[in-house]
Each structure stands twice: as C-alpha cells, then as structure tokens.
Amino acid sequence: ELQLVESGGGLVQPGGSLRLSCAASGFTFSNYFMHWVRQVPGKGLVWVARIKIDGSGIRYADSVRGRFTISRDNAKNTLYLQMNSLRDDDTAVYYCTRDGAFTLDLWGQGTMVTVSS
Amino acid sequence: QSALTQPPSASGSPGQSVTISCTGTSSDVGGYNYVSWYQRYPGKAPKLMIFEVSKRPSGVPDRFSGSKSGNTASLTVSGLQAEDEAHYYCGSYAGINNPFVFGAGTEVTVL
C-alpha cells in the first residue's frame, strides 16, 4: 500500500525547534521529488519546501527560508523537515507529499505543530 | 489569504451535480495545464481526485470531472453520493520558484 506517515509534531515555544519526519512505503521513494505542505486550521494549503531525488534542487517558500531545512535519506525512505526559530504563524498541520510530475499525487495524514508560549 | 479562490461551501441533493470553481491568475491556473483537485475527509490524508485539469487517477469514479477556462478551473461531481461529503481543494503548478499554490477549500454537503 502506498503510504506516507508523518511524525514529530507537537507543542513548542516561540523560538524553539522541531524536526518532522515522513516515512514512505509502498513505492520507490528514491525515484520521486518530495515536498512539505502546511495548513493552518481553517485556512488553505500552503507549499513549504521541495527536494529533488538526490537531495539537490531544494527550494523554500519565502516565509520559511533561512529557518527550515528539508532533507531526505533514501536508504531509510524518509523525508525530514528541520524547523528552527519557530514563530506563532508556523502553527499548522504539516503534510508530506509526493511529486508526481507537476502534481502532488500522494499525501500523508499530517502532523500538527503548535507554536505557543 | 489563499493564492487560489474557491467558494467556502457547496451543496446538492443525492443524485444531483455540484460544481466548484477555482480562480487563479495567468501565473498559475491560466498559465499551465497542471490543475489538480484533492478530496479530504476530517483527519485523513488529502486524496488526489483530478490532475492535469481533467485526468482521473486510477480508482477515482468518473462522476468526478475537471475543466478549465482561462484562469478558472472547475470540479464537477455528478450523481452526488453521501460519501462525496468532504472538503475539496484545488491546486496548481505555479513555476519553479513557488511550485504549488492552493485554494482554501470548499466544503461539499450532500443534503
């Protein structure tokens, strides 16, 4: 079964850090670009970051550039998002998604990140 | 504010059709034939229902159809069923610097 499972979310104080993980199964992880997308509860989806097959070609949304780092371990079939200097407006559900050529064709259930003092 | 504009809600009776619009710009919806639609139940992973404007992934019922005219894309659900009650989000490729933009979602209610 094709599956993406996120973990690592939780409650963190402003200025703190979290690392999200996304475990992929049921497909050849190393063949796909991967992305992180987030959603503030009640709001729309917002693209966060992308990484190419070999870990190159990394791009970030302006709102997270310099604070977040996307990475992957193809041997472990796992995608990561290191989030530093977290702000209140980073509070959201974070989704790991697979890039099926200009379409995000597989999504995880998401992990909730709450930034609050 | 989301990059793409969707109505917050839509509804129809079982068997009827409902159409959801998704309006963007010439930099996203109007500029590429890479509009996608996603269905999401509460607490579940979004599911791809339509890609490249009008194509259906394997397993998606043909009651779901997509189209585009200019900067506006549409999703039509024909023959509404109770199981179609969910949130629907549109998305579009928007270029290499900000690859994907999305709408805020439309809650579809089956009356």
Short mmCIF file of C-alpha atoms in Angstrom, two decimals:
data_model
loop_
_atom_site.label_atom_id
_atom_site.label_comp_id
_atom_site.label_asym_id
_atom_site.label_seq_id
_atom_site.Cartn_x
_atom_site.Cartn_y
_atom_site.Cartn_z
CA GLU A 1 0.00 0.00 0.00
CA LEU A 2 1.26 3.43 -0.93
CA GLN A 3 1.75 5.39 2.27
CA LEU A 4 3.36 8.46 3.78
CA VAL A 5 3.38 8.74 7.57
CA GLU A 6 4.46 11.94 9.27
CA SER A 7 5.69 12.22 12.84
CA GLY A 8 7.48 14.67 15.10
CA GLY A 9 4.84 17.33 15.57
CA GLY A 10 3.92 18.80 18.92
CA LEU A 11 3.86 21.88 21.10
CA VAL A 12 6.91 24.12 21.05
CA GLN A 13 7.63 27.60 22.37
CA PRO A 14 8.34 30.50 20.02
CA GLY A 15 11.97 30.41 19.01
CA GLY A 16 12.15 26.67 19.50
CA SER A 17 12.90 23.84 17.09
CA LEU A 18 11.25 20.66 15.88
CA ARG A 19 12.19 18.03 13.36
CA LEU A 20 9.43 16.38 11.36
CA SER A 21 9.88 13.00 9.71
CA CYS A 22 7.93 11.33 6.94
CA ALA A 23 8.25 7.58 6.40
CA ALA A 24 7.43 6.40 2.88
CA SER A 25 6.36 2.89 1.94
CA GLY A 26 4.82 1.02 -0.97
CA PHE A 27 6.80 2.81 -3.66
CA THR A 28 10.38 3.57 -4.67
CA PHE A 29 10.99 6.67 -2.56
CA SER A 30 14.27 7.49 -4.28
CA ASN A 31 12.51 7.99 -7.62
CA TYR A 32 10.42 10.96 -6.53
CA PHE A 33 10.77 14.63 -5.70
CA MET A 34 9.18 15.28 -2.31
CA HIS A 35 7.51 18.31 -0.73
CA TRP A 36 6.20 19.64 2.55
CA VAL A 37 2.88 21.50 2.54
CA ARG A 38 1.19 23.03 5.58
CA GLN A 39 -2.31 24.11 6.53
CA VAL A 40 -3.34 26.45 9.27
CA PRO A 41 -6.58 25.04 10.70
CA GLY A 42 -9.49 26.59 8.82
CA LYS A 43 -7.23 28.06 6.16
CA GLY A 44 -5.87 26.89 2.82
CA LEU A 45 -2.93 24.72 1.93
CA VAL A 46 0.45 26.40 1.57
CA TRP A 47 3.53 24.92 -0.11
CA VAL A 48 6.59 24.96 2.18
CA ALA A 49 9.57 23.20 0.60
CA ARG A 50 10.75 20.81 -2.11
CA ILE A 51 13.67 18.46 -2.54
CA LYS A 52 14.75 16.57 -5.64
CA ILE A 53 15.55 12.88 -5.90
CA ASP A 54 19.20 13.12 -4.88
CA GLY A 55 18.78 15.84 -2.27
CA SER A 56 19.59 18.67 -4.66
CA GLY A 57 17.30 21.34 -6.09
CA ILE A 58 16.00 22.45 -2.71
CA ARG A 59 13.51 25.30 -2.70
CA TYR A 60 11.61 27.02 0.10
CA ALA A 61 8.68 29.32 0.50
CA ASP A 62 9.75 32.86 1.41
CA SER A 63 8.07 32.54 4.79
CA VAL A 64 10.36 29.70 5.94
CA ARG A 65 13.59 30.28 4.03
CA GLY A 66 16.54 30.51 6.40
CA ARG A 67 14.65 28.85 9.24
CA PHE A 68 13.53 25.47 7.82
CA THR A 69 15.68 22.78 6.21
CA ILE A 70 14.30 19.97 4.07
CA SER A 71 16.35 16.80 3.66
CA ARG A 72 15.95 13.14 2.80
CA ASP A 73 17.54 9.76 3.46
CA ASN A 74 16.80 7.49 0.52
CA ALA A 75 18.30 4.50 2.33
CA LYS A 76 15.70 4.94 5.07
CA ASN A 77 12.87 6.03 2.75
CA THR A 78 12.41 9.07 4.94
CA LEU A 79 11.87 12.79 4.35
CA TYR A 80 12.67 15.38 7.00
CA LEU A 81 11.86 18.97 7.85
CA GLN A 82 14.06 20.66 10.43
CA MET A 83 12.24 23.71 11.74
CA ASN A 84 14.18 26.32 13.71
CA SER A 85 13.28 29.75 15.11
CA LEU A 86 9.64 28.76 15.12
CA ARG A 87 7.03 31.52 15.19
CA ASP A 88 3.37 31.61 16.14
CA ASP A 89 2.41 31.73 12.48
CA ASP A 90 4.17 28.41 11.84
CA THR A 91 1.35 26.71 13.74
CA ALA A 92 -0.24 24.34 11.23
CA VAL A 93 -0.73 20.77 10.13
CA TYR A 94 2.31 19.74 8.13
CA TYR A 95 1.85 17.31 5.25
CA CYS A 96 4.48 15.28 3.47
CA THR A 97 3.64 14.90 -0.23
CA ARG A 98 4.98 13.09 -3.26
CA ASP A 99 5.57 14.88 -6.55
CA GLY A 100 4.01 13.03 -9.48
CA ALA A 101 5.26 15.50 -12.11
CA PHE A 102 3.59 18.87 -11.52
CA THR A 103 1.01 17.20 -9.29
CA LEU A 104 1.21 16.23 -5.63
CA ASP A 105 -0.20 12.74 -6.02
CA LEU A 106 0.26 11.17 -2.59
CA TRP A 107 -0.18 12.80 0.82
CA GLY A 108 0.30 11.78 4.42
CA GLN A 109 -2.28 12.40 7.12
CA GLY A 110 -0.27 15.26 8.52
CA THR A 111 1.32 16.12 11.84
CA MET A 112 0.23 19.08 13.95
CA VAL A 113 2.78 21.69 15.00
CA THR A 114 1.69 24.21 17.62
CA VAL A 115 3.93 27.15 18.43
CA SER A 116 2.80 28.81 21.63
CA SER A 117 4.15 30.04 24.93
CA GLN B 1 -5.44 34.66 2.01
CA SER B 2 -5.01 31.70 -0.34
CA ALA B 3 -3.49 32.09 -3.77
CA LEU B 4 -6.45 30.42 -5.48
CA THR B 5 -10.05 31.41 -4.78
CA GLN B 6 -12.68 28.80 -4.06
CA PRO B 7 -16.19 29.18 -2.64
CA PRO B 8 -16.26 28.12 1.01
CA SER B 9 -19.20 25.79 0.56
CA ALA B 10 -21.33 23.97 -1.98
CA SER B 11 -24.19 21.55 -1.64
CA GLY B 12 -26.56 19.33 -3.54
CA SER B 13 -29.04 16.56 -3.05
CA PRO B 14 -28.16 12.93 -3.75
CA GLY B 15 -28.07 12.33 -7.48
CA GLN B 16 -27.62 15.99 -8.34
CA SER B 17 -24.44 17.67 -9.57
CA VAL B 18 -22.28 20.24 -7.84
CA THR B 19 -19.58 22.36 -9.46
CA ILE B 20 -16.76 24.04 -7.56
CA SER B 21 -14.77 26.87 -9.10
CA CYS B 22 -11.11 27.70 -8.55
CA THR B 23 -9.85 31.06 -9.75
CA GLY B 24 -6.20 31.96 -10.05
CA THR B 25 -4.07 34.03 -12.38
CA SER B 26 -2.12 33.69 -15.61
CA SER B 27 0.88 32.73 -13.44
CA ASP B 28 -0.76 29.58 -12.16
CA VAL B 29 -4.13 28.21 -13.28
CA GLY B 30 -4.14 30.12 -16.55
CA GLY B 31 -0.51 29.52 -17.34
CA TYR B 32 -0.24 25.77 -17.00
CA ASN B 33 -2.43 22.73 -17.60
CA TYR B 34 -1.44 21.39 -14.21
CA VAL B 35 -4.52 21.98 -12.11
CA SER B 36 -5.32 19.29 -9.56
CA TRP B 37 -8.16 18.64 -7.14
CA TYR B 38 -7.98 16.93 -3.76
CA GLN B 39 -10.62 15.40 -1.53
CA ARG B 40 -10.09 15.42 2.22
CA TYR B 41 -12.12 13.86 4.96
CA PRO B 42 -11.54 15.15 8.52
CA GLY B 43 -8.37 13.72 9.97
CA LYS B 44 -7.49 11.91 6.77
CA ALA B 45 -4.85 12.43 4.12
CA PRO B 46 -5.87 14.50 1.10
CA LYS B 47 -6.58 12.29 -1.90
CA LEU B 48 -5.85 13.26 -5.49
CA MET B 49 -9.08 13.22 -7.50
CA ILE B 50 -8.16 15.13 -10.68
CA PHE B 51 -4.77 16.02 -12.18
CA GLU B 52 -3.68 17.93 -15.28
CA VAL B 53 -7.04 19.74 -15.31
CA SER B 54 -9.25 16.80 -16.28
CA LYS B 55 -7.49 13.47 -15.79
CA ARG B 56 -8.63 10.99 -13.16
CA PRO B 57 -6.22 8.74 -11.28
CA SER B 58 -7.00 5.06 -11.32
CA GLY B 59 -9.83 4.26 -8.92
CA VAL B 60 -11.49 7.68 -8.93
CA PRO B 61 -15.12 7.39 -10.11
CA ASP B 62 -15.98 9.01 -13.41
CA ARG B 63 -18.57 11.06 -11.53
CA PHE B 64 -15.67 13.42 -10.86
CA SER B 65 -14.63 15.63 -13.75
CA GLY B 66 -12.47 18.70 -14.19
CA SER B 67 -12.19 21.53 -16.68
CA LYS B 68 -10.53 24.89 -17.15
CA SER B 69 -11.28 28.14 -18.93
CA GLY B 70 -8.76 30.92 -18.73
CA ASN B 71 -7.75 31.49 -15.12
CA THR B 72 -10.62 29.48 -13.66
CA ALA B 73 -10.75 25.73 -13.18
CA SER B 74 -13.77 23.73 -12.11
CA LEU B 75 -14.51 20.43 -10.46
CA THR B 76 -17.89 18.83 -11.09
CA VAL B 77 -19.25 15.98 -9.04
CA SER B 78 -22.16 14.35 -10.82
CA GLY B 79 -24.64 11.94 -9.26
CA LEU B 80 -23.80 13.11 -5.75
CA GLN B 81 -23.49 10.41 -3.14
CA ALA B 82 -23.31 10.68 0.64
CA GLU B 83 -19.66 9.62 0.54
CA ASP B 84 -18.82 12.71 -1.52
CA GLU B 85 -19.38 14.92 1.50
CA ALA B 86 -15.87 16.24 2.18
CA HIS B 87 -13.58 19.22 1.69
CA TYR B 88 -12.21 19.76 -1.80
CA TYR B 89 -9.07 21.74 -2.55
CA CYS B 90 -7.73 22.90 -5.88
CA GLY B 91 -4.05 23.25 -6.59
CA SER B 92 -1.96 24.46 -9.48
CA TYR B 93 1.65 24.36 -10.55
CA ALA B 94 2.97 27.92 -10.44
CA GLY B 95 6.55 27.84 -11.65
CA ILE B 96 9.92 26.79 -10.32
CA ASN B 97 10.25 29.36 -7.51
CA ASN B 98 6.92 28.65 -5.82
CA PRO B 99 5.93 25.34 -7.37
CA PHE B 100 2.44 24.86 -5.98
CA VAL B 101 -0.40 27.13 -4.95
CA PHE B 102 -3.71 26.05 -3.50
CA GLY B 103 -7.18 27.19 -2.66
CA ALA B 104 -8.67 27.44 0.82
CA GLY B 105 -11.02 24.56 0.17
CA THR B 106 -14.72 24.05 -0.44
CA GLU B 107 -16.88 22.05 1.94
CA VAL B 108 -19.33 19.96 -0.04
CA THR B 109 -22.51 18.96 1.75
CA VAL B 110 -24.88 16.32 0.47
CA LEU B 111 -28.33 17.40 1.57
#
